[in-house]
GROMACS .gro file of N, CA and C in nm:
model
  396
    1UNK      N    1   0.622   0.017  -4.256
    1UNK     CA    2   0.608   0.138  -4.178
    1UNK      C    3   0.466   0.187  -4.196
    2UNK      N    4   0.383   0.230  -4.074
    2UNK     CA    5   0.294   0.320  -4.094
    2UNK      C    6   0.267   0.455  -4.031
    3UNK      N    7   0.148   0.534  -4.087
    3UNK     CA    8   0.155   0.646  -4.008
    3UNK      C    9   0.092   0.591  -3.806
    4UNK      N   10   0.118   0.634  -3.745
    4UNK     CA   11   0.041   0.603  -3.617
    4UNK      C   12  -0.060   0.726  -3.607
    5UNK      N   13  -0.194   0.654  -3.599
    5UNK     CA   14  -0.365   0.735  -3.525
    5UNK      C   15  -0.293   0.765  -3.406
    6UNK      N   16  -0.257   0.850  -3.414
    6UNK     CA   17  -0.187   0.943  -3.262
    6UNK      C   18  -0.356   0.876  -3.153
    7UNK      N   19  -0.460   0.931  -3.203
    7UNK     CA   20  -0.576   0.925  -3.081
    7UNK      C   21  -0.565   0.804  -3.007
    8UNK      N   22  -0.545   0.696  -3.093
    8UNK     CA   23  -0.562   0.550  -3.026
    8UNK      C   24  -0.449   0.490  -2.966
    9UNK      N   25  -0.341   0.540  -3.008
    9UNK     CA   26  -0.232   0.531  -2.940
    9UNK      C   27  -0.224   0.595  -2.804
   10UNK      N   28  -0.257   0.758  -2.787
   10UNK     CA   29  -0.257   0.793  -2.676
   10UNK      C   30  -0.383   0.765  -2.544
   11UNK      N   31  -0.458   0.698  -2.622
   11UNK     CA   32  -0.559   0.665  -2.560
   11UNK      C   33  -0.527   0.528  -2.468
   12UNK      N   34  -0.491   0.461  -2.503
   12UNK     CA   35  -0.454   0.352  -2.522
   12UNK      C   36  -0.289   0.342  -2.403
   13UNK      N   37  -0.208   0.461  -2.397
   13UNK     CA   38  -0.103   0.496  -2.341
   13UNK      C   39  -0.216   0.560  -2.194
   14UNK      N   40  -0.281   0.636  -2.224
   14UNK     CA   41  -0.332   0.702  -2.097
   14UNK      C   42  -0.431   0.615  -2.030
   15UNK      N   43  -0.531   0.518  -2.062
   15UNK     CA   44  -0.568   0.328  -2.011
   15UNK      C   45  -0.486   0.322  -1.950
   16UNK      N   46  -0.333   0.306  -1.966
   16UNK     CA   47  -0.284   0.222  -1.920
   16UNK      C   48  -0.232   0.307  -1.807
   17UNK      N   49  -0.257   0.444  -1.791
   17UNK     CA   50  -0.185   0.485  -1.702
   17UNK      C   51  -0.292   0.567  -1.584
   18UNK      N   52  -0.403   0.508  -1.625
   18UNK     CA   53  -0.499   0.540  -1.545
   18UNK      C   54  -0.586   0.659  -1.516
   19UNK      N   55  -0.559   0.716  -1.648
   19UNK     CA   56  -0.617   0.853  -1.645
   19UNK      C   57  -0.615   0.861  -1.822
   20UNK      N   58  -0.769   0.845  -1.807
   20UNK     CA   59  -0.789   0.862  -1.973
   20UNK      C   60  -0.846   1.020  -2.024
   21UNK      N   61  -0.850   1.112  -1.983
   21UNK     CA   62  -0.840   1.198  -1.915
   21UNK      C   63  -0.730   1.313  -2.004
   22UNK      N   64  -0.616   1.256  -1.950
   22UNK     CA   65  -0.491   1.434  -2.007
   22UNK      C   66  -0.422   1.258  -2.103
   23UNK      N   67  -0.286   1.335  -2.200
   23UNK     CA   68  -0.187   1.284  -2.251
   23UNK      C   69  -0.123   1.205  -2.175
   24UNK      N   70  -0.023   1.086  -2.207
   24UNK     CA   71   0.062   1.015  -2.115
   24UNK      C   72   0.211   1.119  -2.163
   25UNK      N   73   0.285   1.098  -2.040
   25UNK     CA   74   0.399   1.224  -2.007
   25UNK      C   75   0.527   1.134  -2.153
   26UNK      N   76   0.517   1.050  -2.185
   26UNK     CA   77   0.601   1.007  -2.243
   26UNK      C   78   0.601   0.899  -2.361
   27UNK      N   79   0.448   0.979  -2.429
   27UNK     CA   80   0.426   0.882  -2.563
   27UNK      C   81   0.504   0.874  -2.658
   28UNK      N   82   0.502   0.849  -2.742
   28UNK     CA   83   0.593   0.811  -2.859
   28UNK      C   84   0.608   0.972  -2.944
   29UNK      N   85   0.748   0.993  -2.943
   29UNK     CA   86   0.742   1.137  -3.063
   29UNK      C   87   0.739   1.131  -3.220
   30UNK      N   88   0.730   0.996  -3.249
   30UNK     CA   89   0.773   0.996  -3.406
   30UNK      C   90   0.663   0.963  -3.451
   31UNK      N   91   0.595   1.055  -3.546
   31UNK     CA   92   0.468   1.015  -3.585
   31UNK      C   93   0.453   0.866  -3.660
   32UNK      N   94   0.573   0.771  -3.702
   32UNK     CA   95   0.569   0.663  -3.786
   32UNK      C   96   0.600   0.578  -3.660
   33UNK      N   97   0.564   0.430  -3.745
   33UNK     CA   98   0.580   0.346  -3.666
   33UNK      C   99   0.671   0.173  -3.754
   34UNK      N  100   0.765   0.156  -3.700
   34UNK     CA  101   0.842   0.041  -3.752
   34UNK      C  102   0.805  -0.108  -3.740
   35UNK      N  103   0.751  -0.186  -3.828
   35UNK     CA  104   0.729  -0.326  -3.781
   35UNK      C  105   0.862  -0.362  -3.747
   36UNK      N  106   0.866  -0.431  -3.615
   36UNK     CA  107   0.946  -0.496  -3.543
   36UNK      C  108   0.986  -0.645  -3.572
   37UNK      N  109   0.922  -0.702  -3.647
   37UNK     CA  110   0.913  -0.820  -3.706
   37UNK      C  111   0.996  -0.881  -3.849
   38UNK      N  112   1.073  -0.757  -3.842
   38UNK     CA  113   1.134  -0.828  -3.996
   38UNK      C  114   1.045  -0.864  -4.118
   39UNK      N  115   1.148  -0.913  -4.203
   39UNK     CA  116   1.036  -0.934  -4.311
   39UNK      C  117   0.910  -1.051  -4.320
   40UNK      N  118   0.804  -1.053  -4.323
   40UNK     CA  119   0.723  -1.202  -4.338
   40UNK      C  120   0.610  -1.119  -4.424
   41UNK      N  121   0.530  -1.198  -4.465
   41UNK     CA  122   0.417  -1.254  -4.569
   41UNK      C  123   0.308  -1.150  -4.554
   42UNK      N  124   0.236  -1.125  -4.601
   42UNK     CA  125   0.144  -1.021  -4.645
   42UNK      C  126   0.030  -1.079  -4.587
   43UNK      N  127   0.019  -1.184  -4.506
   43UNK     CA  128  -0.083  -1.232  -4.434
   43UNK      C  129  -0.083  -1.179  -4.250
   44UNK      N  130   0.030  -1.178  -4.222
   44UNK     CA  131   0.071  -1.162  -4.112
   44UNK      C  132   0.050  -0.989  -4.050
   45UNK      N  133   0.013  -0.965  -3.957
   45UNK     CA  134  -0.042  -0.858  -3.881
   45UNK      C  135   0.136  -0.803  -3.867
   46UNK      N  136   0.196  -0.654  -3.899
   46UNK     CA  137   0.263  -0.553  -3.888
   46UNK      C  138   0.261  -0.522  -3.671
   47UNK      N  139   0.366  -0.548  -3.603
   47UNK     CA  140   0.388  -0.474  -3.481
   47UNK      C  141   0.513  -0.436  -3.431
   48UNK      N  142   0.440  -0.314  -3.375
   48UNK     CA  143   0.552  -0.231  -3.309
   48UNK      C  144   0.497  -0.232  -3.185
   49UNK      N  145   0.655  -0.213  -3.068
   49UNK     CA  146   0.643  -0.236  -2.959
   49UNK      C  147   0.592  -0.103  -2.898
   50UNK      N  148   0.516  -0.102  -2.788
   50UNK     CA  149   0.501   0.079  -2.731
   50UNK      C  150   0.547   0.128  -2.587
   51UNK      N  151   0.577   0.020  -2.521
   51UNK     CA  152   0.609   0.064  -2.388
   51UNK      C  153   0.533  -0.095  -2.306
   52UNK      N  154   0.635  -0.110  -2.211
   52UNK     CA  155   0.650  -0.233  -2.158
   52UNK      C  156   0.468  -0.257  -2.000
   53UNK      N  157   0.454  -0.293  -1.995
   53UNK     CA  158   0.321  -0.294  -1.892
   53UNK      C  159   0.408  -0.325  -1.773
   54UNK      N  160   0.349  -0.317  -1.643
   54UNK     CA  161   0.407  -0.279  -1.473
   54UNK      C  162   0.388  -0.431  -1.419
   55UNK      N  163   0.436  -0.558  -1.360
   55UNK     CA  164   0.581  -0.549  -1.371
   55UNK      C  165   0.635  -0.564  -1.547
   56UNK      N  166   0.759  -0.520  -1.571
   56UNK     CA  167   0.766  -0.511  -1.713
   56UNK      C  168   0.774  -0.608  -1.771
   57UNK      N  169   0.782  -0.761  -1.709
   57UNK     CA  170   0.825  -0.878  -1.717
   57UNK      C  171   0.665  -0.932  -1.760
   58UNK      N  172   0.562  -0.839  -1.746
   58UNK     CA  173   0.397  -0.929  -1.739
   58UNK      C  174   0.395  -0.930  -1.874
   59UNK      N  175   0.379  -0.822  -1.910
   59UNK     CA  176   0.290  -0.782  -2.058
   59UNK      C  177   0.362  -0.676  -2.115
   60UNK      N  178   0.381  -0.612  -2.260
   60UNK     CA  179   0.366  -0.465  -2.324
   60UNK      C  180   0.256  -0.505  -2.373
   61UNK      N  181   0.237  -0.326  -2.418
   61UNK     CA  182   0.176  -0.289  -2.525
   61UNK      C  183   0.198  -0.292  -2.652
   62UNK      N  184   0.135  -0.318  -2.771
   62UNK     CA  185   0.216  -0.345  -2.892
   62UNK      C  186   0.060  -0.271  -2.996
   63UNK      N  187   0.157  -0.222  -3.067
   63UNK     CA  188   0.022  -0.131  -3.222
   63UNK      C  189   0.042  -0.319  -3.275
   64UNK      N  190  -0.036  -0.311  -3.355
   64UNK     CA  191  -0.090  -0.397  -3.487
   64UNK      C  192  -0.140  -0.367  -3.577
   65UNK      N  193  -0.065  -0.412  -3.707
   65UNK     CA  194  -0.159  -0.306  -3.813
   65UNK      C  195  -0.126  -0.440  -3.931
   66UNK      N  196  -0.244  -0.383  -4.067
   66UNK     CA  197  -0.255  -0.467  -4.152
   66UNK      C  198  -0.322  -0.410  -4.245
   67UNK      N  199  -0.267  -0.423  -4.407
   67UNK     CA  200  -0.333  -0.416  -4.493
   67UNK      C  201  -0.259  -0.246  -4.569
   68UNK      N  202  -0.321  -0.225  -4.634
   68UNK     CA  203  -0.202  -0.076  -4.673
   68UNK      C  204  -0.357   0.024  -4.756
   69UNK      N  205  -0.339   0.187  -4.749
   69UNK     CA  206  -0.423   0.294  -4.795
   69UNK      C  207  -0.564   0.241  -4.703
   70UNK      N  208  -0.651   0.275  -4.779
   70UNK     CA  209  -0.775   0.298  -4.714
   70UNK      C  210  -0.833   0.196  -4.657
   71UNK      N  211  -0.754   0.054  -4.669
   71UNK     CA  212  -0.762  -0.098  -4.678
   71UNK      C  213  -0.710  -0.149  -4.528
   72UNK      N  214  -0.622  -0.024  -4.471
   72UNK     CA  215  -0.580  -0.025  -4.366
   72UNK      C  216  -0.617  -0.037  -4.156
   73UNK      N  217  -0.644  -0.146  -4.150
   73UNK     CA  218  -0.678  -0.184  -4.032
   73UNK      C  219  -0.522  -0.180  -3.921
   74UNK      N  220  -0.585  -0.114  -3.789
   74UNK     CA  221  -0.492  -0.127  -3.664
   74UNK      C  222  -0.578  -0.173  -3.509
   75UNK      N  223  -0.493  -0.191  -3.461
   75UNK     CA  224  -0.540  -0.212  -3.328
   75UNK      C  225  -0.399  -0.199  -3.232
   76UNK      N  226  -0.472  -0.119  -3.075
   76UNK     CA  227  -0.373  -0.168  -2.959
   76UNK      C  228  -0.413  -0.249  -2.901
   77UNK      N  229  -0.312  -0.323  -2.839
   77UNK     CA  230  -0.349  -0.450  -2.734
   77UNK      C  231  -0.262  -0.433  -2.659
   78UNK      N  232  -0.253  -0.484  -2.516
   78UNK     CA  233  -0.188  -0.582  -2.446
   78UNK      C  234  -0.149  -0.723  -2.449
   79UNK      N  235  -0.055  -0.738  -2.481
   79UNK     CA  236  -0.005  -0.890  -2.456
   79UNK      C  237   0.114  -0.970  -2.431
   80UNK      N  238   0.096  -1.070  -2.363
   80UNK     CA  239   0.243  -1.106  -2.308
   80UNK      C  240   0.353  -1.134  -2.391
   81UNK      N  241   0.428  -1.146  -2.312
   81UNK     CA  242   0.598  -1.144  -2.404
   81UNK      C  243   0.620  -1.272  -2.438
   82UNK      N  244   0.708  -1.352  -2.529
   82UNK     CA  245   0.757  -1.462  -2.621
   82UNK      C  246   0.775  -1.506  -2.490
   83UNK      N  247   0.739  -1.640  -2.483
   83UNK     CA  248   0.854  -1.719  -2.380
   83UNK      C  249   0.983  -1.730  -2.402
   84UNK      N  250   0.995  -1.784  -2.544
   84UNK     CA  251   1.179  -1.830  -2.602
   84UNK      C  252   1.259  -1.781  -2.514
   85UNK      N  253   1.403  -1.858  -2.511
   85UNK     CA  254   1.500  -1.831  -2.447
   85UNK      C  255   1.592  -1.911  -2.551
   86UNK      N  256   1.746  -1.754  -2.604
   86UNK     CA  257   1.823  -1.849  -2.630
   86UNK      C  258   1.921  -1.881  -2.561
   87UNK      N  259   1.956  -1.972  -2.515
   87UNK     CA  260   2.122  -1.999  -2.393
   87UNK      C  261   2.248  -2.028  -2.514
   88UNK      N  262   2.365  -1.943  -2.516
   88UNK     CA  263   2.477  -1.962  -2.552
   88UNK      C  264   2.533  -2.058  -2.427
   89UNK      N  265   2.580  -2.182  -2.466
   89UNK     CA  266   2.602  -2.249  -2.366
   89UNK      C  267   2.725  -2.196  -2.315
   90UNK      N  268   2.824  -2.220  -2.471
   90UNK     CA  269   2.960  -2.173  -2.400
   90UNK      C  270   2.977  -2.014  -2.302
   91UNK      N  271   2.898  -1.909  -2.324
   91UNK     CA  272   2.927  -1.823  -2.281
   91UNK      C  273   2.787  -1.759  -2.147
   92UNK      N  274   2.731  -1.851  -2.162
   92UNK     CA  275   2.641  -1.856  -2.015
   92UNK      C  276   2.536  -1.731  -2.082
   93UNK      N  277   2.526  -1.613  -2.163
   93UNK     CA  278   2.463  -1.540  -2.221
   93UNK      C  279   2.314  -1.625  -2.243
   94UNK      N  280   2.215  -1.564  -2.175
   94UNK     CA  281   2.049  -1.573  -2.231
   94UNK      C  282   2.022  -1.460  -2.278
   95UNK      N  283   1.936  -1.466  -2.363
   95UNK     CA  284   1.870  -1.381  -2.436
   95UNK      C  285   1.718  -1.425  -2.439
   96UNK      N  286   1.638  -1.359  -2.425
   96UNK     CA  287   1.494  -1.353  -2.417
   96UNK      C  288   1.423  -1.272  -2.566
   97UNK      N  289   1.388  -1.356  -2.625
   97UNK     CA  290   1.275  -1.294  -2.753
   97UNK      C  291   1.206  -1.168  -2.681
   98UNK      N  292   1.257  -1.047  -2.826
   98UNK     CA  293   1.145  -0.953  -2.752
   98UNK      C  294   1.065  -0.915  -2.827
   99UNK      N  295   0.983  -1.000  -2.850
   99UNK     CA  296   0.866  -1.014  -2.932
   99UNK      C  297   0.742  -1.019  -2.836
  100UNK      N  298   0.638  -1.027  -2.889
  100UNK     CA  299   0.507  -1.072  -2.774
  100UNK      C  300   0.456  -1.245  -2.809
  101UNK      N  301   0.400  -1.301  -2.725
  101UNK     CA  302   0.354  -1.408  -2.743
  101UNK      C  303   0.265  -1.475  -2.838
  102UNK      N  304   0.310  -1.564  -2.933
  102UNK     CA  305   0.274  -1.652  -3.042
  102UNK      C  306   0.264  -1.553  -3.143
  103UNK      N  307   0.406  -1.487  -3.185
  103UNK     CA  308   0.425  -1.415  -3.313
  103UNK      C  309   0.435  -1.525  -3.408
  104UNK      N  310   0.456  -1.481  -3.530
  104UNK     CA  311   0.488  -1.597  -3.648
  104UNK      C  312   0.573  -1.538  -3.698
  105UNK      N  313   0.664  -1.461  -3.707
  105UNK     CA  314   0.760  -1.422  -3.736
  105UNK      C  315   0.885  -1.468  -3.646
  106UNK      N  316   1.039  -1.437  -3.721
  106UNK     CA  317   1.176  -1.596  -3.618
  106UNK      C  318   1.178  -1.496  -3.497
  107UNK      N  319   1.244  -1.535  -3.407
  107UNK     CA  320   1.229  -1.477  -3.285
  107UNK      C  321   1.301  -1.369  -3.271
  108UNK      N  322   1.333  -1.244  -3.193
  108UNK     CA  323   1.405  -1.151  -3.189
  108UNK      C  324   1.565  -1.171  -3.276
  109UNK      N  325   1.588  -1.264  -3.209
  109UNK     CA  326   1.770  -1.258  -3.217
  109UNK      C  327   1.790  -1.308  -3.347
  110UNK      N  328   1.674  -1.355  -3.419
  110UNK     CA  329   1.702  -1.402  -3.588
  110UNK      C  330   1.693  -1.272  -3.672
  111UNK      N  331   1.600  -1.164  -3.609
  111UNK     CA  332   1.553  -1.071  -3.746
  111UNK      C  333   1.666  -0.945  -3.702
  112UNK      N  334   1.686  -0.891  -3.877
  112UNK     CA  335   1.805  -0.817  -3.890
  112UNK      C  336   1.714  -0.697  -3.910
  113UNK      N  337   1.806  -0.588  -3.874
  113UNK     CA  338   1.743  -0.460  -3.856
  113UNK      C  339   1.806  -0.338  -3.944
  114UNK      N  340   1.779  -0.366  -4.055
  114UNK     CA  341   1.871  -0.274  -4.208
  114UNK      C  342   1.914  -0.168  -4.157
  115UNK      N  343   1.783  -0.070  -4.127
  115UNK     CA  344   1.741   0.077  -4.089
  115UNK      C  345   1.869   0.094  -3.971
  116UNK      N  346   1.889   0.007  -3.863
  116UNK     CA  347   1.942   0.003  -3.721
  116UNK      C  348   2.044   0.003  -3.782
  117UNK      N  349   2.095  -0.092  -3.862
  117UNK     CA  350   2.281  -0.110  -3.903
  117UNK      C  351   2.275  -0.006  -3.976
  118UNK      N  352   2.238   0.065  -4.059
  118UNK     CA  353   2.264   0.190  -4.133
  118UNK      C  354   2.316   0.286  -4.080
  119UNK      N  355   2.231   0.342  -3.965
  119UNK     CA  356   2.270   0.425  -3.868
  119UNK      C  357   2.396   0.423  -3.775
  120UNK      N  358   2.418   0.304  -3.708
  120UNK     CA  359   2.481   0.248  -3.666
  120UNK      C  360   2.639   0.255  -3.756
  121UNK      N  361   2.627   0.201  -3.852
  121UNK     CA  362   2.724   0.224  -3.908
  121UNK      C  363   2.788   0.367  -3.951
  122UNK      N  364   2.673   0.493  -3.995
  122UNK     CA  365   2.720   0.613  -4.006
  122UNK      C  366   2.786   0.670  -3.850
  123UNK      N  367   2.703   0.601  -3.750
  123UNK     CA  368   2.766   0.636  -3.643
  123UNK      C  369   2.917   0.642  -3.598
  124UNK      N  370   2.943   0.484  -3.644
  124UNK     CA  371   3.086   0.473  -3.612
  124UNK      C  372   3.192   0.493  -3.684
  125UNK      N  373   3.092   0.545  -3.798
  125UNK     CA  374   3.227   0.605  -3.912
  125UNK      C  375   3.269   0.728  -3.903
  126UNK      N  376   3.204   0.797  -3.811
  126UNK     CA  377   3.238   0.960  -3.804
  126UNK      C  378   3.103   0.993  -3.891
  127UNK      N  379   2.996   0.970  -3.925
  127UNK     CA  380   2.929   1.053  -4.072
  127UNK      C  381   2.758   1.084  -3.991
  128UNK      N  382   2.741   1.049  -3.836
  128UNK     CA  383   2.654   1.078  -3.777
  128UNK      C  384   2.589   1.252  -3.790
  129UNK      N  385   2.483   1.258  -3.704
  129UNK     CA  386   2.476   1.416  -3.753
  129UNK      C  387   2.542   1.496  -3.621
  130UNK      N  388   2.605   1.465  -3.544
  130UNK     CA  389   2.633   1.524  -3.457
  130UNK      C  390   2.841   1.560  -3.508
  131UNK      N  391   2.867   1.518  -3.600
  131UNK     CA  392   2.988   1.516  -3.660
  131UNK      C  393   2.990   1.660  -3.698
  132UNK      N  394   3.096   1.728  -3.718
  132UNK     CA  395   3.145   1.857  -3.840
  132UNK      C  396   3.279   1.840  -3.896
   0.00000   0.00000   0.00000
């Protein structure tokens, strides 16, 4: 997890929306940001996804980050999506990696999401916060 440079993020959101200029109407609200990648190696660049590029099928946007405290390097980019495809034969189901292109980390449908089942699970137990 890191903190997100709100500036370069929104900068970076408003590029893309053609007016660098005012805020984009629908940046990200959580000042942190989740590597999407599961666990891998301390060599490997940290990304989170930010919003998909027009047609959504071309490209997203994705943060990149590396290294931890003052040691800490990021960048936004554009770049295209995983090719992978997995086909369940028996059940005709594809699934498309939603990763970006030539990650090194296993492809979407391998990496487990702790944080996601946690929630998930308080959800369906009744123990969400919307419960009394």
């Amino acid at each position: 997890m890191t903190r997100e440079p709100p500036g370069d993020v929104l900068s970076a959101f408003a590029a893309e929306d053609g007016d660098s200029d005012s805020p984009p109407s629908g940046g990200t609200q959580n000042p942190f940001l989740l590597c999407e990648l599961g666990e891998h190696d301390t060599r490997t660049e940290h990304a989170a996804f930010l919003r998909a590029i027009e047609p959504p099928s071309a490209a997203a946007l994705w943060f990149f980050w590396a290294g931890d405290g003052p040691d800490r390097v990021h960048r936004v980019d554009i770049v295209p999506w995983c090719p992978a495809v997995l086909r369940h034969l028996g059940t005709g189901v594809v699934r498309l990696c939603a990763f970006y292109d030539h990650h090194v980390a296993p492809h979407s449908w391998s990496v487990t999401d702790p944080l996601g089942d946690l929630i998930a699970e308080r959800i369906t137990s009744g123990e969400g916060p919307d419960d009394s």
